[in-house]
Amino acid sequence: MSEIYYAPIKIFLESENLLIDKFSIRKITDEERKRFLKVTNVVFNENGNAIGWSIMDHKDSTFVHEVEHRFMECQYIVKFSHNNFDKFDKLILALRLFKEGGIIAPVAFNDLTNSMHFFYPQITKDRG
Amino acid sequence: MKIYNLLLKEDDKKFLLAIQRFNSLVDTHSNIRNSFIDCITILESLFLDNATDELRFRFSLIISFILNNKLKIKVNLNKVKKFYDIRSILVHSGYSKDFKNETFYECLHYTRELLKWYLLNKKNRNDNFKKIIQLLKINS
């Protein structure tokens, strides 16, 4: 069984879906937001920016303590297979070059092993 | 996406080092002055060859030339000189009264556009300063 990775990403796209090489970028679902970000509810303003969220009880998880709140604003998710893992940083670099406005995609979650893989830089704000 | 495909194939060590530096400077954990210094360092490494004299002039001329003529981004030559001066003052004294956050964000915008131009124009990379200026004049 091929390992699949899911990387929540903060990015502004004109469309709901985007396919680049073997990377599928699409809107994050409520279920994925809950599962990966431990966020149960997000409130957006009229510009689509997250202005509030509810975080699950995370006694058993230190993850939410380690990330800055802006990560919670991720409205898209990148799905890719293990074969393309090494290309992920190039994808993010390309997006950072292509689009202004702070691309955030610090973590990929492995669907099979439930492990997390961190990328550098882990957290960025709107510096881009 | 063309940029992504070019990045995958890229083997120019100078560019790869520059793009890693770019990836780091967008990290907000970095000091904004250091990120500004990194922007200028990226441009210097990409667009100045091994020249040792007239660095400020060469830097300003070639950067403003590419921005204005190839990228159609209107930038005054003196503004680029100012960027270079602020970088030098920051490096040597740690503080510049002329440095503002806006200075960095403007420079970051130019750096991103120039990185893309460099990536998309591989055949022009290894030309020396005079050749590039000559080429840009012919094509503009």
GROMACS .gro file of C-alpha atoms in nm:
model
  268
    1MET     CA    1   0.000   0.000   0.000
    2SER     CA    2   0.147   0.330  -0.105
    3GLU     CA    3   0.195   0.586   0.168
    4ILE     CA    4  -0.003   0.904   0.114
    5TYR     CA    5   0.090   1.240   0.262
    6TYR     CA    6  -0.139   1.529   0.340
    7ALA     CA    7   0.010   1.875   0.386
    8PRO     CA    8  -0.227   2.153   0.492
    9ILE     CA    9  -0.129   2.469   0.310
   10LYS     CA   10  -0.213   2.836   0.344
   11ILE     CA   11  -0.237   2.971  -0.005
   12PHE     CA   12  -0.480   3.179  -0.206
   13LEU     CA   13  -0.595   3.014  -0.527
   14GLU     CA   14  -0.844   3.125  -0.785
   15SER     CA   15  -0.979   2.772  -0.820
   16GLU     CA   16  -1.082   2.503  -0.573
   17ASN     CA   17  -0.849   2.244  -0.721
   18LEU     CA   18  -0.504   2.251  -0.872
   19LEU     CA   19  -0.293   1.966  -1.005
   20ILE     CA   20   0.082   2.024  -1.036
   21ASP     CA   21   0.281   1.720  -1.145
   22LYS     CA   22   0.155   1.451  -0.906
   23PHE     CA   23   0.054   1.697  -0.636
   24SER     CA   24  -0.315   1.750  -0.587
   25ILE     CA   25  -0.408   2.076  -0.416
   26ARG     CA   26  -0.768   2.115  -0.309
   27LYS     CA   27  -0.984   2.267  -0.038
   28ILE     CA   28  -0.933   2.109   0.301
   29THR     CA   29  -1.239   1.929   0.435
   30ASP     CA   30  -1.381   1.977   0.783
   31GLU     CA   31  -1.283   1.619   0.862
   32GLU     CA   32  -0.920   1.681   0.759
   33ARG     CA   33  -0.908   2.007   0.951
   34LYS     CA   34  -1.026   1.821   1.260
   35ARG     CA   35  -0.793   1.527   1.206
   36PHE     CA   36  -0.472   1.707   1.115
   37LEU     CA   37  -0.499   2.052   1.269
   38LYS     CA   38  -0.713   1.952   1.566
   39VAL     CA   39  -0.945   2.234   1.473
   40THR     CA   40  -1.315   2.167   1.503
   41ASN     CA   41  -1.453   2.494   1.376
   42VAL     CA   42  -1.317   2.794   1.188
   43VAL     CA   43  -1.483   3.130   1.142
   44PHE     CA   44  -1.386   3.325   0.830
   45ASN     CA   45  -1.434   3.691   0.752
   46GLU     CA   46  -1.561   3.821   0.418
   47ASN     CA   47  -1.208   3.811   0.274
   48GLY     CA   48  -1.171   3.443   0.349
   49ASN     CA   49  -0.925   3.496   0.634
   50ALA     CA   50  -0.969   3.288   0.946
   51ILE     CA   51  -1.061   3.507   1.240
   52GLY     CA   52  -1.151   3.241   1.495
   53TRP     CA   53  -1.131   2.870   1.557
   54SER     CA   54  -1.207   2.602   1.812
   55ILE     CA   55  -0.932   2.361   1.902
   56MET     CA   56  -0.999   2.007   2.020
   57ASP     CA   57  -0.891   1.895   2.362
   58HIS     CA   58  -0.527   1.825   2.295
   59LYS     CA   59  -0.402   1.682   2.622
   60ASP     CA   60  -0.241   1.396   2.436
   61SER     CA   61  -0.100   1.606   2.158
   62THR     CA   62   0.176   1.863   2.181
   63PHE     CA   63   0.131   1.953   1.817
   64VAL     CA   64  -0.098   2.248   1.866
   65HIS     CA   65   0.143   2.392   2.120
   66GLU     CA   66   0.423   2.389   1.868
   67VAL     CA   67   0.261   2.568   1.581
   68GLU     CA   68   0.163   2.928   1.553
   69HIS     CA   69  -0.200   3.010   1.508
   70ARG     CA   70  -0.158   3.119   1.149
   71PHE     CA   71  -0.114   2.755   1.055
   72MET     CA   72  -0.477   2.713   1.150
   73GLU     CA   73  -0.566   2.937   0.856
   74CYS     CA   74  -0.477   2.667   0.605
   75GLN     CA   75  -0.772   2.632   0.374
   76TYR     CA   76  -0.616   2.393   0.124
   77ILE     CA   77  -0.443   2.061   0.146
   78VAL     CA   78  -0.176   1.903  -0.075
   79LYS     CA   79  -0.206   1.529  -0.130
   80PHE     CA   80   0.087   1.332  -0.265
   81SER     CA   81   0.239   0.986  -0.259
   82HIS     CA   82   0.565   0.878  -0.104
   83ASN     CA   83   0.725   0.867  -0.451
   84ASN     CA   84   0.691   1.245  -0.470
   85PHE     CA   85   0.798   1.324  -0.115
   86ASP     CA   86   1.139   1.454  -0.223
   87LYS     CA   87   0.979   1.695  -0.468
   88PHE     CA   88   0.753   1.859  -0.213
   89ASP     CA   89   1.004   2.126  -0.111
   90LYS     CA   90   1.044   2.220  -0.479
   91LEU     CA   91   0.668   2.255  -0.511
   92ILE     CA   92   0.654   2.489  -0.212
   93LEU     CA   93   0.950   2.688  -0.344
   94ALA     CA   94   0.781   2.722  -0.682
   95LEU     CA   95   0.461   2.840  -0.515
   96ARG     CA   96   0.659   3.088  -0.302
   97LEU     CA   97   0.818   3.226  -0.615
   98PHE     CA   98   0.497   3.223  -0.814
   99LYS     CA   99   0.256   3.368  -0.562
  100GLU     CA  100   0.307   3.647  -0.315
  101GLY     CA  101   0.135   3.638   0.019
  102GLY     CA  102   0.300   3.396   0.258
  103ILE     CA  103   0.279   3.032   0.163
  104ILE     CA  104   0.260   2.815   0.472
  105ALA     CA  105   0.298   2.438   0.445
  106PRO     CA  106   0.520   2.323   0.728
  107VAL     CA  107   0.396   1.971   0.793
  108ALA     CA  108   0.301   1.665   0.593
  109PHE     CA  109   0.099   1.395   0.765
  110ASN     CA  110   0.159   1.035   0.667
  111ASP     CA  111  -0.174   0.864   0.629
  112LEU     CA  112  -0.036   0.515   0.686
  113THR     CA  113   0.193   0.564   0.983
  114ASN     CA  114   0.026   0.870   1.136
  115SER     CA  115   0.369   1.033   1.151
  116MET     CA  116   0.446   1.398   1.083
  117HIS     CA  117   0.722   1.534   0.863
  118PHE     CA  118   0.836   1.891   0.912
  119PHE     CA  119   0.968   2.113   0.638
  120TYR     CA  120   1.177   2.426   0.657
  121PRO     CA  121   1.091   2.700   0.712
  122GLN     CA  122   0.826   2.557   0.935
  123ILE     CA  123   0.616   2.862   0.994
  124THR     CA  124   0.596   3.178   0.794
  125LYS     CA  125   0.362   3.468   0.823
  126ASP     CA  126   0.272   3.709   0.547
  127ARG     CA  127   0.631   3.804   0.486
  128GLY     CA  128   0.612   3.656   0.136
  129MET     CA  129   0.366   2.498  -1.369
  130LYS     CA  130   0.677   2.604  -1.556
  131ILE     CA  131   0.863   2.734  -1.250
  132TYR     CA  132   0.815   2.402  -1.070
  133ASN     CA  133   0.945   2.201  -1.364
  134LEU     CA  134   1.248   2.426  -1.401
  135LEU     CA  135   1.324   2.400  -1.029
  136LEU     CA  136   1.322   2.021  -1.054
  137LYS     CA  137   1.577   2.030  -1.335
  138GLU     CA  138   1.788   2.310  -1.193
  139ASP     CA  139   2.153   2.217  -1.136
  140ASP     CA  140   2.317   2.561  -1.108
  141LYS     CA  141   2.475   2.548  -0.762
  142LYS     CA  142   2.478   2.927  -0.735
  143PHE     CA  143   2.107   2.945  -0.803
  144LEU     CA  144   2.027   2.655  -0.569
  145LEU     CA  145   2.212   2.827  -0.286
  146ALA     CA  146   2.032   3.152  -0.362
  147ILE     CA  147   1.690   2.987  -0.366
  148GLN     CA  148   1.761   2.818  -0.032
  149ARG     CA  149   1.849   3.158   0.109
  150PHE     CA  150   1.521   3.294  -0.029
  151ASN     CA  151   1.328   3.011   0.136
  152SER     CA  152   1.489   3.099   0.468
  153LEU     CA  153   1.432   3.471   0.451
  154VAL     CA  154   1.056   3.435   0.420
  155ASP     CA  155   1.060   3.268   0.760
  156THR     CA  156   0.932   3.523   1.006
  157HIS     CA  157   1.155   3.382   1.275
  158SER     CA  158   1.437   3.554   1.089
  159ASN     CA  159   1.523   3.910   1.179
  160ILE     CA  160   1.377   4.139   0.913
  161ARG     CA  161   1.709   4.326   0.872
  162ASN     CA  162   1.890   3.999   0.817
  163SER     CA  163   1.624   3.902   0.564
  164PHE     CA  164   1.682   4.230   0.382
  165ILE     CA  165   2.059   4.164   0.381
  166ASP     CA  166   1.982   3.818   0.241
  167CYS     CA  167   1.777   3.971  -0.042
  168ILE     CA  168   2.067   4.188  -0.153
  169THR     CA  169   2.311   3.898  -0.112
  170ILE     CA  170   2.093   3.681  -0.337
  171LEU     CA  171   2.088   3.946  -0.607
  172GLU     CA  172   2.457   4.012  -0.574
  173SER     CA  173   2.544   3.645  -0.607
  174LEU     CA  174   2.320   3.596  -0.909
  175PHE     CA  175   2.390   3.911  -1.106
  176LEU     CA  176   2.743   4.015  -1.021
  177ASP     CA  177   3.015   3.788  -1.142
  178ASN     CA  178   3.355   3.786  -0.977
  179ALA     CA  179   3.399   4.159  -1.020
  180THR     CA  180   3.572   4.331  -0.732
  181ASP     CA  181   3.544   4.696  -0.828
  182GLU     CA  182   3.252   4.930  -0.882
  183LEU     CA  183   3.025   4.677  -0.712
  184ARG     CA  184   2.765   4.932  -0.606
  185PHE     CA  185   2.745   5.082  -0.954
  186ARG     CA  186   2.738   4.747  -1.132
  187PHE     CA  187   2.478   4.609  -0.893
  188SER     CA  188   2.251   4.910  -0.928
  189LEU     CA  189   2.282   4.929  -1.303
  190ILE     CA  190   2.218   4.566  -1.383
  191ILE     CA  191   1.937   4.519  -1.129
  192SER     CA  192   1.752   4.833  -1.237
  193PHE     CA  193   1.812   4.746  -1.602
  194ILE     CA  194   1.654   4.402  -1.574
  195LEU     CA  195   1.366   4.530  -1.361
  196ASN     CA  196   1.286   4.816  -1.597
  197ASN     CA  197   1.357   4.660  -1.934
  198LYS     CA  198   1.284   4.292  -1.895
  199LEU     CA  199   1.029   4.283  -1.618
  200LYS     CA  200   0.864   4.618  -1.689
  201ILE     CA  201   0.886   4.712  -1.323
  202LYS     CA  202   0.967   5.080  -1.298
  203VAL     CA  203   1.249   5.126  -1.052
  204ASN     CA  204   1.480   5.422  -1.028
  205LEU     CA  205   1.852   5.345  -1.044
  206ASN     CA  206   1.907   5.553  -0.731
  207LYS     CA  207   1.659   5.342  -0.538
  208VAL     CA  208   1.862   5.031  -0.612
  209LYS     CA  209   2.177   5.216  -0.509
  210LYS     CA  210   2.000   5.307  -0.186
  211PHE     CA  211   1.918   4.941  -0.121
  212TYR     CA  212   2.281   4.853  -0.168
  213ASP     CA  213   2.392   5.132   0.066
  214ILE     CA  214   2.144   5.033   0.336
  215ARG     CA  215   2.266   4.674   0.317
  216SER     CA  216   2.627   4.788   0.355
  217ILE     CA  217   2.547   5.010   0.651
  218LEU     CA  218   2.346   4.733   0.819
  219VAL     CA  219   2.626   4.482   0.770
  220HIS     CA  220   2.894   4.713   0.903
  221SER     CA  221   2.709   4.893   1.182
  222GLY     CA  222   2.398   4.686   1.253
  223TYR     CA  223   2.168   4.984   1.213
  224SER     CA  224   2.051   5.212   0.934
  225LYS     CA  225   1.815   5.505   0.988
  226ASP     CA  226   1.697   5.460   0.628
  227PHE     CA  227   1.582   5.103   0.681
  228LYS     CA  228   1.208   5.063   0.715
  229ASN     CA  229   0.995   4.749   0.702
  230GLU     CA  230   0.862   4.877   0.368
  231THR     CA  231   1.219   4.880   0.238
  232PHE     CA  232   1.238   4.508   0.296
  233TYR     CA  233   0.901   4.426   0.145
  234GLU     CA  234   0.976   4.625  -0.167
  235CYS     CA  235   1.315   4.459  -0.201
  236LEU     CA  236   1.157   4.118  -0.141
  237HIS     CA  237   0.916   4.179  -0.429
  238TYR     CA  238   1.205   4.266  -0.663
  239THR     CA  239   1.408   3.969  -0.540
  240ARG     CA  240   1.125   3.730  -0.614
  241GLU     CA  241   1.076   3.871  -0.964
  242LEU     CA  242   1.449   3.862  -1.037
  243LEU     CA  243   1.482   3.504  -0.912
  244LYS     CA  244   1.202   3.404  -1.149
  245TRP     CA  245   1.369   3.592  -1.434
  246TYR     CA  246   1.697   3.418  -1.361
  247LEU     CA  247   1.528   3.078  -1.349
  248LEU     CA  248   1.342   3.137  -1.674
  249ASN     CA  249   1.641   3.280  -1.864
  250LYS     CA  250   1.904   3.017  -1.818
  251LYS     CA  251   2.094   3.092  -2.136
  252ASN     CA  252   2.179   3.444  -2.023
  253ARG     CA  253   2.318   3.352  -1.682
  254ASN     CA  254   2.681   3.308  -1.748
  255ASP     CA  255   2.727   3.617  -1.955
  256ASN     CA  256   2.939   3.878  -1.793
  257PHE     CA  257   2.813   4.220  -1.698
  258LYS     CA  258   2.886   4.391  -2.027
  259LYS     CA  259   2.733   4.111  -2.231
  260ILE     CA  260   2.415   4.109  -2.027
  261ILE     CA  261   2.371   4.484  -2.056
  262GLN     CA  262   2.440   4.460  -2.427
  263LEU     CA  263   2.191   4.177  -2.465
  264LEU     CA  264   1.925   4.360  -2.267
  265LYS     CA  265   1.974   4.671  -2.478
  266ILE     CA  266   1.931   4.471  -2.797
  267ASN     CA  267   1.619   4.295  -2.674
  268SER     CA  268   1.454   4.593  -2.514
   0.00000   0.00000   0.00000
